[in-house]
Amino acid sequence: MAALPYWRLSSFYLFYFALLGSTAPFLALYFDHLGFSSARIGELVAIPMLMRCVAPNIWGWLGDYTGQRLAIVRFGAVCTLLTFSLIFVSKSYAWLAMVMALHAFFWHAVLPQFEVITLAHLKGQTSRYSQIRLWGSIGFIITVVALGRLFEWLSLDIYPVALLLILAGIVVSSLWVPNAQPLQGERLAGDGFLQQLRSPGVLAFYACVALMQLSHGPYYTFLTLHLERLGYSRGLIGMLWAVGVVAEVLMFLAMSKILARFSVRRVLLASFLLAALRWLLLGSFAEYLWVLLFAQVLHAATFGSFHAAAIQFVQRSFGARQQGQGQALYAALAGTGGALGALYAGYSWNALGATLTFSIASLAAFAAAVMIATCMQEDRP
């Protein structure tokens, strides 16, 4: 990796996913601490995901049109920091909803464009992507364990300060990263984004991306509250979140060998089937620690293998001129599914309970597995 700015790229992923490690397990807990109902919590968590449906496509088009992807990353990082700092002004529902929408609009500008920059640095060696991306998982682990312990000792009132420190790290690391552009091949007739989107299996893949993120709705919105009400301490809950991401890191390390042996289609199919199993276990048997540990290990499939295979599918399905839009659509469909998952979980949590809410998630993942099995072709040699 002598010619690759490995640590500069990795540092950005570390801080970016450290932010996810501070929001996915603890954002709903913070809103619960402020006294909001489960329905309001689901709505507040869904707002950033809804913004993810729109923002990446706007920024993705701008990145492809101007080629200034790194400038967009840096601008998005700074604006995310500034808009999130508005959380200190008020804690009313309307104000928090505005803060969630504003910071998410800029936050979701960042990752799809950075993925294109990373792949450009890799110069087509996509199997090495996982070796960089795993530092995002490490950032997640460090944050979720540290904050889990911190919130056992201190009030959740300190939570916004912790997020601001991580956001500052994203800004600094974005300034450290060198620019790179994907190779621009000769434009051929019919190689536009919409034309490539209609290639066999591509639309089915994007629909399955939305279903996978929809199935994560109860997990990202209510798992911490679910486990806390089952009697687990916040420190242990943080460790359990970390177990999932450790499994994800190990999967990233193994993905180059896995994708060399198995097709992207088969990896995606296995990821969806294991996701369906995972949600059933979390909804029905989370009171048993050994079952909970096994379910968390399955994060290696529901995120690790799924994301690595999905990135490779997107990179292979679109030309250099459409990479930004392809990554942005991936982020947007993931945001759509995630928002719908958070919303349905928020409304069903009290009405239906944890078991049925997670069962709906399991059905969504299984439906995606059926679509992959029936609509996606095997990889071409």
Tab-separated table of C-alpha atoms in Angstrom:
chain	number	residue	atom	x	y	z
A	1	MET	CA	0.000	0.000	0.000
A	2	ALA	CA	2.984	2.312	-0.517
A	3	ALA	CA	1.220	4.541	-3.055
A	4	LEU	CA	-2.100	4.504	-1.227
A	5	PRO	CA	-2.838	7.213	1.425
A	6	TYR	CA	-4.051	4.411	3.661
A	7	TRP	CA	-4.042	6.176	7.022
A	8	ARG	CA	-5.536	9.398	5.683
A	9	LEU	CA	-8.446	7.550	4.121
A	10	SER	CA	-8.815	5.281	7.153
A	11	SER	CA	-8.885	8.199	9.612
A	12	PHE	CA	-11.875	9.672	7.828
A	13	TYR	CA	-13.799	6.393	8.030
A	14	LEU	CA	-12.830	6.082	11.701
A	15	PHE	CA	-14.369	9.441	12.657
A	16	TYR	CA	-17.327	9.179	10.268
A	17	PHE	CA	-18.478	5.861	11.693
A	18	ALA	CA	-17.591	6.913	15.227
A	19	LEU	CA	-20.447	9.383	14.736
A	20	LEU	CA	-22.702	6.500	13.710
A	21	GLY	CA	-21.501	4.632	16.800
A	22	SER	CA	-22.665	7.539	18.931
A	23	THR	CA	-26.063	7.928	17.232
A	24	ALA	CA	-27.272	4.419	16.340
A	25	PRO	CA	-27.209	3.036	19.919
A	26	PHE	CA	-27.773	6.246	21.895
A	27	LEU	CA	-29.805	8.801	19.916
A	28	ALA	CA	-33.138	7.184	20.798
A	29	LEU	CA	-31.945	6.802	24.387
A	30	TYR	CA	-31.181	10.535	24.491
A	31	PHE	CA	-34.620	11.434	23.142
A	32	ASP	CA	-36.160	9.086	25.720
A	33	HIS	CA	-34.094	10.893	28.373
A	34	LEU	CA	-35.665	14.152	27.170
A	35	GLY	CA	-39.119	12.650	27.758
A	36	PHE	CA	-40.396	11.964	24.226
A	37	SER	CA	-42.808	9.107	23.471
A	38	SER	CA	-41.813	6.126	21.319
A	39	ALA	CA	-43.760	7.554	18.351
A	40	ARG	CA	-41.948	10.915	18.616
A	41	ILE	CA	-38.614	9.093	19.028
A	42	GLY	CA	-39.294	7.099	15.866
A	43	GLU	CA	-40.074	10.312	13.982
A	44	LEU	CA	-36.952	12.129	15.178
A	45	VAL	CA	-34.739	9.163	14.298
A	46	ALA	CA	-36.447	8.850	10.906
A	47	ILE	CA	-35.835	12.489	9.898
A	48	PRO	CA	-32.093	12.073	9.153
A	49	MET	CA	-32.896	8.899	7.220
A	50	LEU	CA	-35.588	10.699	5.218
A	51	MET	CA	-33.065	13.411	4.397
A	52	ARG	CA	-30.792	10.641	3.178
A	53	CYS	CA	-33.405	9.895	0.503
A	54	VAL	CA	-32.899	13.333	-1.087
A	55	ALA	CA	-29.536	14.803	-0.140
A	56	PRO	CA	-27.155	12.169	-1.604
A	57	ASN	CA	-28.739	12.450	-5.055
A	58	ILE	CA	-28.364	16.246	-5.072
A	59	TRP	CA	-24.763	16.093	-3.917
A	60	GLY	CA	-24.047	13.048	-6.105
A	61	TRP	CA	-25.211	14.873	-9.241
A	62	LEU	CA	-23.165	17.939	-8.217
A	63	GLY	CA	-20.084	15.769	-7.635
A	64	ASP	CA	-20.392	14.080	-11.026
A	65	TYR	CA	-21.104	17.403	-12.783
A	66	THR	CA	-18.275	19.417	-11.211
A	67	GLY	CA	-15.802	16.681	-10.297
A	68	GLN	CA	-15.174	18.557	-7.007
A	69	ARG	CA	-15.976	15.631	-4.751
A	70	LEU	CA	-13.409	16.366	-2.047
A	71	ALA	CA	-14.596	19.988	-1.830
A	72	ILE	CA	-18.149	18.677	-1.315
A	73	VAL	CA	-16.910	16.314	1.419
A	74	ARG	CA	-15.151	19.140	3.280
A	75	PHE	CA	-18.042	21.572	2.857
A	76	GLY	CA	-20.507	18.944	4.064
A	77	ALA	CA	-18.378	18.110	7.110
A	78	VAL	CA	-18.086	21.759	8.208
A	79	CYS	CA	-21.792	22.469	7.681
A	80	THR	CA	-22.746	19.311	9.592
A	81	LEU	CA	-20.740	20.533	12.571
A	82	LEU	CA	-22.262	24.033	12.448
A	83	THR	CA	-25.882	22.922	12.017
A	84	PHE	CA	-25.709	20.218	14.690
A	85	SER	CA	-24.404	22.775	17.202
A	86	LEU	CA	-27.887	24.328	17.052
A	87	ILE	CA	-29.026	21.501	19.337
A	88	PHE	CA	-27.855	23.597	22.301
A	89	VAL	CA	-30.427	26.322	21.543
A	90	SER	CA	-33.582	24.367	22.409
A	91	LYS	CA	-34.807	20.841	23.222
A	92	SER	CA	-38.366	21.220	21.900
A	93	TYR	CA	-39.671	18.646	19.419
A	94	ALA	CA	-39.953	21.141	16.544
A	95	TRP	CA	-36.447	22.532	17.092
A	96	LEU	CA	-34.872	19.083	17.374
A	97	ALA	CA	-36.685	18.014	14.192
A	98	MET	CA	-35.163	21.004	12.392
A	99	VAL	CA	-31.672	20.209	13.732
A	100	MET	CA	-32.024	16.571	12.657
A	101	ALA	CA	-33.053	17.640	9.130
A	102	LEU	CA	-30.432	20.375	8.675
A	103	HIS	CA	-27.385	18.463	9.865
A	104	ALA	CA	-28.457	15.326	7.981
A	105	PHE	CA	-28.748	17.236	4.689
A	106	PHE	CA	-25.036	18.038	4.870
A	107	TRP	CA	-23.916	14.824	6.611
A	108	HIS	CA	-25.354	12.728	3.794
A	109	ALA	CA	-23.374	14.767	1.271
A	110	VAL	CA	-20.190	13.306	2.650
A	111	LEU	CA	-19.968	9.511	2.514
A	112	PRO	CA	-21.117	8.712	-1.068
A	113	GLN	CA	-18.621	11.229	-2.488
A	114	PHE	CA	-15.872	9.950	-0.215
A	115	GLU	CA	-16.541	6.369	-1.349
A	116	VAL	CA	-15.846	7.489	-4.943
A	117	ILE	CA	-12.594	9.172	-3.824
A	118	THR	CA	-11.519	6.018	-1.969
A	119	LEU	CA	-12.250	3.769	-4.957
A	120	ALA	CA	-10.343	6.213	-7.190
A	121	HIS	CA	-7.298	5.904	-4.915
A	122	LEU	CA	-7.633	2.108	-5.078
A	123	LYS	CA	-7.502	2.281	-8.907
A	124	GLY	CA	-9.907	-0.604	-9.426
A	125	GLN	CA	-8.503	-2.865	-6.682
A	126	THR	CA	-11.853	-3.050	-4.931
A	127	SER	CA	-10.834	-6.047	-2.814
A	128	ARG	CA	-8.641	-3.631	-0.800
A	129	TYR	CA	-11.613	-1.421	0.024
A	130	SER	CA	-12.532	-3.534	3.058
A	131	GLN	CA	-9.035	-3.045	4.534
A	132	ILE	CA	-9.692	0.709	4.672
A	133	ARG	CA	-13.379	0.581	5.551
A	134	LEU	CA	-12.745	-1.638	8.588
A	135	TRP	CA	-11.356	1.438	10.388
A	136	GLY	CA	-14.875	2.831	10.301
A	137	SER	CA	-15.964	-0.243	12.231
A	138	ILE	CA	-13.119	0.271	14.691
A	139	GLY	CA	-14.267	3.871	15.220
A	140	PHE	CA	-17.789	2.597	15.857
A	141	ILE	CA	-16.533	0.071	18.423
A	142	ILE	CA	-14.402	2.584	20.330
A	143	THR	CA	-17.247	5.090	20.502
A	144	VAL	CA	-20.042	2.717	21.462
A	145	VAL	CA	-18.011	1.134	24.273
A	146	ALA	CA	-16.677	4.455	25.579
A	147	LEU	CA	-20.062	6.194	25.531
A	148	GLY	CA	-21.781	3.181	27.100
A	149	ARG	CA	-19.412	3.456	30.061
A	150	LEU	CA	-19.596	7.260	30.113
A	151	PHE	CA	-23.391	7.250	30.370
A	152	GLU	CA	-23.198	4.908	33.363
A	153	TRP	CA	-21.139	7.549	35.181
A	154	LEU	CA	-22.571	10.807	33.824
A	155	SER	CA	-25.954	12.125	32.756
A	156	LEU	CA	-27.084	11.843	29.142
A	157	ASP	CA	-27.071	15.649	29.128
A	158	ILE	CA	-23.397	15.382	28.061
A	159	TYR	CA	-24.398	13.503	24.881
A	160	PRO	CA	-24.511	16.487	22.425
A	161	VAL	CA	-21.002	17.561	23.494
A	162	ALA	CA	-19.638	14.108	22.663
A	163	LEU	CA	-21.204	14.296	19.199
A	164	LEU	CA	-19.686	17.723	18.526
A	165	LEU	CA	-16.196	16.424	19.339
A	166	ILE	CA	-16.619	13.567	16.865
A	167	LEU	CA	-17.944	15.962	14.200
A	168	ALA	CA	-14.830	18.094	14.674
A	169	GLY	CA	-12.754	14.959	14.032
A	170	ILE	CA	-14.589	14.404	10.731
A	171	VAL	CA	-13.779	17.972	9.658
A	172	VAL	CA	-10.070	17.637	10.499
A	173	SER	CA	-9.693	14.249	8.801
A	174	SER	CA	-11.429	15.527	5.636
A	175	LEU	CA	-8.787	18.271	5.379
A	176	TRP	CA	-6.029	15.638	5.613
A	177	VAL	CA	-7.261	13.475	2.713
A	178	PRO	CA	-5.679	13.990	-0.749
A	179	ASN	CA	-7.953	14.228	-3.768
A	180	ALA	CA	-8.366	11.576	-6.470
A	181	GLN	CA	-10.637	11.286	-9.486
A	182	PRO	CA	-12.047	8.111	-11.066
A	183	LEU	CA	-10.631	7.367	-14.482
A	184	GLN	CA	-12.778	8.910	-17.206
A	185	GLY	CA	-13.241	6.470	-20.043
A	186	GLU	CA	-14.564	7.424	-23.436
A	187	ARG	CA	-18.297	8.047	-23.273
A	188	LEU	CA	-20.234	5.575	-25.392
A	189	ALA	CA	-23.769	5.812	-26.762
A	190	GLY	CA	-26.266	4.542	-24.207
A	191	ASP	CA	-23.877	4.640	-21.236
A	192	GLY	CA	-25.884	7.223	-19.270
A	193	PHE	CA	-26.905	6.720	-15.652
A	194	LEU	CA	-30.525	5.765	-16.437
A	195	GLN	CA	-29.395	3.335	-19.124
A	196	GLN	CA	-27.033	1.613	-16.694
A	197	LEU	CA	-29.741	1.623	-14.020
A	198	ARG	CA	-31.917	-0.505	-16.324
A	199	SER	CA	-29.255	-3.200	-16.623
A	200	PRO	CA	-30.413	-6.670	-15.468
A	201	GLY	CA	-30.697	-6.958	-11.702
A	202	VAL	CA	-29.721	-3.369	-10.870
A	203	LEU	CA	-33.208	-2.110	-9.971
A	204	ALA	CA	-33.884	-5.273	-7.959
A	205	PHE	CA	-30.619	-4.723	-6.092
A	206	TYR	CA	-31.617	-1.170	-5.119
A	207	ALA	CA	-35.059	-2.338	-3.965
A	208	CYS	CA	-33.331	-4.914	-1.756
A	209	VAL	CA	-31.057	-2.222	-0.321
A	210	ALA	CA	-34.183	-0.372	0.852
A	211	LEU	CA	-35.672	-3.565	2.317
A	212	MET	CA	-32.463	-4.373	4.185
A	213	GLN	CA	-32.371	-0.951	5.814
A	214	LEU	CA	-36.104	-1.080	6.558
A	215	SER	CA	-35.466	-4.330	8.420
A	216	HIS	CA	-32.862	-2.515	10.561
A	217	GLY	CA	-35.493	-0.006	11.773
A	218	PRO	CA	-36.282	-1.602	15.167
A	219	TYR	CA	-32.596	-2.446	15.688
A	220	TYR	CA	-31.220	1.057	15.263
A	221	THR	CA	-34.176	2.815	16.896
A	222	PHE	CA	-35.096	0.692	19.889
A	223	LEU	CA	-32.502	-2.026	20.591
A	224	THR	CA	-30.836	-0.052	23.396
A	225	LEU	CA	-34.191	0.737	25.038
A	226	HIS	CA	-35.318	-2.886	24.486
A	227	LEU	CA	-32.245	-4.296	26.216
A	228	GLU	CA	-32.335	-1.730	29.016
A	229	ARG	CA	-35.915	-2.754	29.812
A	230	LEU	CA	-34.834	-6.407	29.843
A	231	GLY	CA	-32.407	-5.507	32.638
A	232	TYR	CA	-29.089	-5.060	30.812
A	233	SER	CA	-26.852	-2.215	32.012
A	234	ARG	CA	-25.788	0.595	29.654
A	235	GLY	CA	-22.181	-0.509	29.852
A	236	LEU	CA	-23.095	-4.073	28.846
A	237	ILE	CA	-25.383	-2.769	26.105
A	238	GLY	CA	-22.468	-0.775	24.698
A	239	MET	CA	-20.323	-3.919	24.761
A	240	LEU	CA	-23.073	-5.871	22.957
A	241	TRP	CA	-23.228	-3.252	20.211
A	242	ALA	CA	-19.444	-3.529	19.977
A	243	VAL	CA	-19.619	-7.323	19.598
A	244	GLY	CA	-21.632	-6.828	16.420
A	245	VAL	CA	-19.119	-4.417	14.976
A	246	VAL	CA	-16.135	-6.614	15.924
A	247	ALA	CA	-17.807	-9.364	13.899
A	248	GLU	CA	-18.246	-6.808	11.086
A	249	VAL	CA	-14.515	-5.940	11.198
A	250	LEU	CA	-13.539	-9.598	10.948
A	251	MET	CA	-15.901	-9.973	8.006
A	252	PHE	CA	-14.348	-6.974	6.250
A	253	LEU	CA	-10.917	-8.561	6.685
A	254	ALA	CA	-12.177	-11.748	5.063
A	255	MET	CA	-14.269	-10.177	2.285
A	256	SER	CA	-11.564	-10.105	-0.391
A	257	LYS	CA	-11.203	-13.905	-0.106
A	258	ILE	CA	-14.967	-14.448	0.155
A	259	LEU	CA	-15.719	-12.384	-2.952
A	260	ALA	CA	-12.939	-14.184	-4.812
A	261	ARG	CA	-14.669	-17.494	-4.081
A	262	PHE	CA	-18.378	-16.610	-4.076
A	263	SER	CA	-20.427	-14.384	-6.377
A	264	VAL	CA	-21.827	-11.064	-5.176
A	265	ARG	CA	-25.324	-12.520	-5.666
A	266	ARG	CA	-24.636	-15.426	-3.308
A	267	VAL	CA	-23.068	-13.172	-0.680
A	268	LEU	CA	-26.089	-10.847	-0.785
A	269	LEU	CA	-28.525	-13.775	-0.599
A	270	ALA	CA	-26.785	-15.202	2.476
A	271	SER	CA	-26.715	-11.745	4.091
A	272	PHE	CA	-30.483	-11.298	3.707
A	273	LEU	CA	-31.341	-14.781	5.011
A	274	LEU	CA	-29.133	-14.308	8.081
A	275	ALA	CA	-30.718	-10.887	8.652
A	276	ALA	CA	-34.158	-12.521	8.726
A	277	LEU	CA	-32.890	-14.948	11.372
A	278	ARG	CA	-31.213	-12.205	13.388
A	279	TRP	CA	-34.336	-10.083	13.794
A	280	LEU	CA	-36.379	-13.104	14.938
A	281	LEU	CA	-33.785	-13.848	17.612
A	282	LEU	CA	-33.627	-10.247	18.856
A	283	GLY	CA	-37.400	-9.944	19.021
A	284	SER	CA	-38.144	-13.222	20.766
A	285	PHE	CA	-35.079	-14.392	22.698
A	286	ALA	CA	-33.043	-11.298	23.664
A	287	GLU	CA	-33.441	-12.082	27.374
A	288	TYR	CA	-31.000	-14.985	26.885
A	289	LEU	CA	-27.493	-13.553	26.772
A	290	TRP	CA	-26.020	-16.343	24.640
A	291	VAL	CA	-28.759	-15.891	22.015
A	292	LEU	CA	-28.200	-12.124	22.101
A	293	LEU	CA	-24.457	-12.610	21.576
A	294	PHE	CA	-25.096	-14.903	18.596
A	295	ALA	CA	-27.563	-12.400	17.121
A	296	GLN	CA	-24.966	-9.641	17.446
A	297	VAL	CA	-22.325	-11.774	15.737
A	298	LEU	CA	-24.730	-11.985	12.780
A	299	HIS	CA	-24.018	-8.269	12.232
A	300	ALA	CA	-21.083	-9.623	10.222
A	301	ALA	CA	-23.670	-10.618	7.610
A	302	THR	CA	-26.414	-8.030	7.983
A	303	PHE	CA	-23.950	-5.161	7.575
A	304	GLY	CA	-20.405	-6.406	6.903
A	305	SER	CA	-20.812	-8.801	3.992
A	306	PHE	CA	-23.895	-6.970	2.711
A	307	HIS	CA	-22.166	-3.573	2.525
A	308	ALA	CA	-18.915	-4.852	1.003
A	309	ALA	CA	-20.787	-6.849	-1.645
A	310	ALA	CA	-23.134	-3.919	-2.329
A	311	ILE	CA	-20.253	-1.461	-2.835
A	312	GLN	CA	-18.634	-3.882	-5.270
A	313	PHE	CA	-21.945	-4.320	-7.136
A	314	VAL	CA	-22.428	-0.551	-7.474
A	315	GLN	CA	-18.822	0.009	-8.560
A	316	ARG	CA	-19.151	-2.705	-11.209
A	317	SER	CA	-22.607	-1.647	-12.440
A	318	PHE	CA	-21.822	2.005	-13.282
A	319	GLY	CA	-19.174	3.691	-15.390
A	320	ALA	CA	-16.701	6.245	-14.065
A	321	ARG	CA	-18.944	9.157	-15.036
A	322	GLN	CA	-21.863	7.772	-13.029
A	323	GLN	CA	-20.051	6.486	-9.924
A	324	GLY	CA	-21.159	9.414	-7.760
A	325	GLN	CA	-24.808	8.993	-8.755
A	326	GLY	CA	-24.623	5.223	-8.281
A	327	GLN	CA	-23.223	5.600	-4.748
A	328	ALA	CA	-25.695	8.386	-4.001
A	329	LEU	CA	-28.655	6.255	-5.084
A	330	TYR	CA	-27.366	3.460	-2.847
A	331	ALA	CA	-27.286	5.909	0.078
A	332	ALA	CA	-30.704	7.345	-0.843
A	333	LEU	CA	-32.449	3.953	-1.050
A	334	ALA	CA	-30.794	2.922	2.202
A	335	GLY	CA	-32.105	6.153	3.731
A	336	THR	CA	-35.611	5.535	2.413
A	337	GLY	CA	-35.681	2.054	3.891
A	338	GLY	CA	-34.117	3.206	7.149
A	339	ALA	CA	-36.635	6.023	7.540
A	340	LEU	CA	-39.596	3.741	6.874
A	341	GLY	CA	-38.125	1.218	9.309
A	342	ALA	CA	-37.719	3.823	12.058
A	343	LEU	CA	-41.239	5.144	11.477
A	344	TYR	CA	-43.001	1.781	11.532
A	345	ALA	CA	-40.959	0.728	14.572
A	346	GLY	CA	-41.890	3.934	16.395
A	347	TYR	CA	-45.600	3.427	15.785
A	348	SER	CA	-45.677	-0.343	16.360
A	349	TRP	CA	-43.357	-0.618	19.362
A	350	ASN	CA	-46.029	0.149	21.969
A	351	ALA	CA	-48.980	-1.108	19.922
A	352	LEU	CA	-47.561	-4.490	18.847
A	353	GLY	CA	-44.565	-5.022	21.124
A	354	ALA	CA	-40.958	-5.948	20.437
A	355	THR	CA	-41.589	-9.471	19.127
A	356	LEU	CA	-44.012	-8.499	16.352
A	357	THR	CA	-42.042	-5.367	15.466
A	358	PHE	CA	-38.883	-7.413	14.914
A	359	SER	CA	-40.921	-10.095	13.088
A	360	ILE	CA	-41.966	-7.488	10.508
A	361	ALA	CA	-38.276	-6.667	10.075
A	362	SER	CA	-37.537	-10.363	9.518
A	363	LEU	CA	-40.203	-10.568	6.797
A	364	ALA	CA	-38.678	-7.556	5.015
A	365	ALA	CA	-35.223	-9.182	4.975
A	366	PHE	CA	-36.679	-12.467	3.740
A	367	ALA	CA	-38.555	-10.665	0.945
A	368	ALA	CA	-35.224	-9.151	-0.155
A	369	ALA	CA	-33.659	-12.625	-0.188
A	370	VAL	CA	-36.451	-13.848	-2.498
A	371	MET	CA	-35.907	-10.878	-4.830
A	372	ILE	CA	-32.159	-11.483	-5.026
A	373	ALA	CA	-32.708	-15.191	-5.697
A	374	THR	CA	-35.216	-14.571	-8.493
A	375	CYS	CA	-34.180	-11.264	-10.108
A	376	MET	CA	-30.385	-10.995	-9.932
A	377	GLN	CA	-28.180	-12.845	-12.374
A	378	GLU	CA	-25.021	-14.662	-11.344
A	379	ASP	CA	-21.858	-12.588	-11.740
A	380	ARG	CA	-20.303	-12.721	-15.177
A	381	PRO	CA	-16.726	-14.101	-15.259
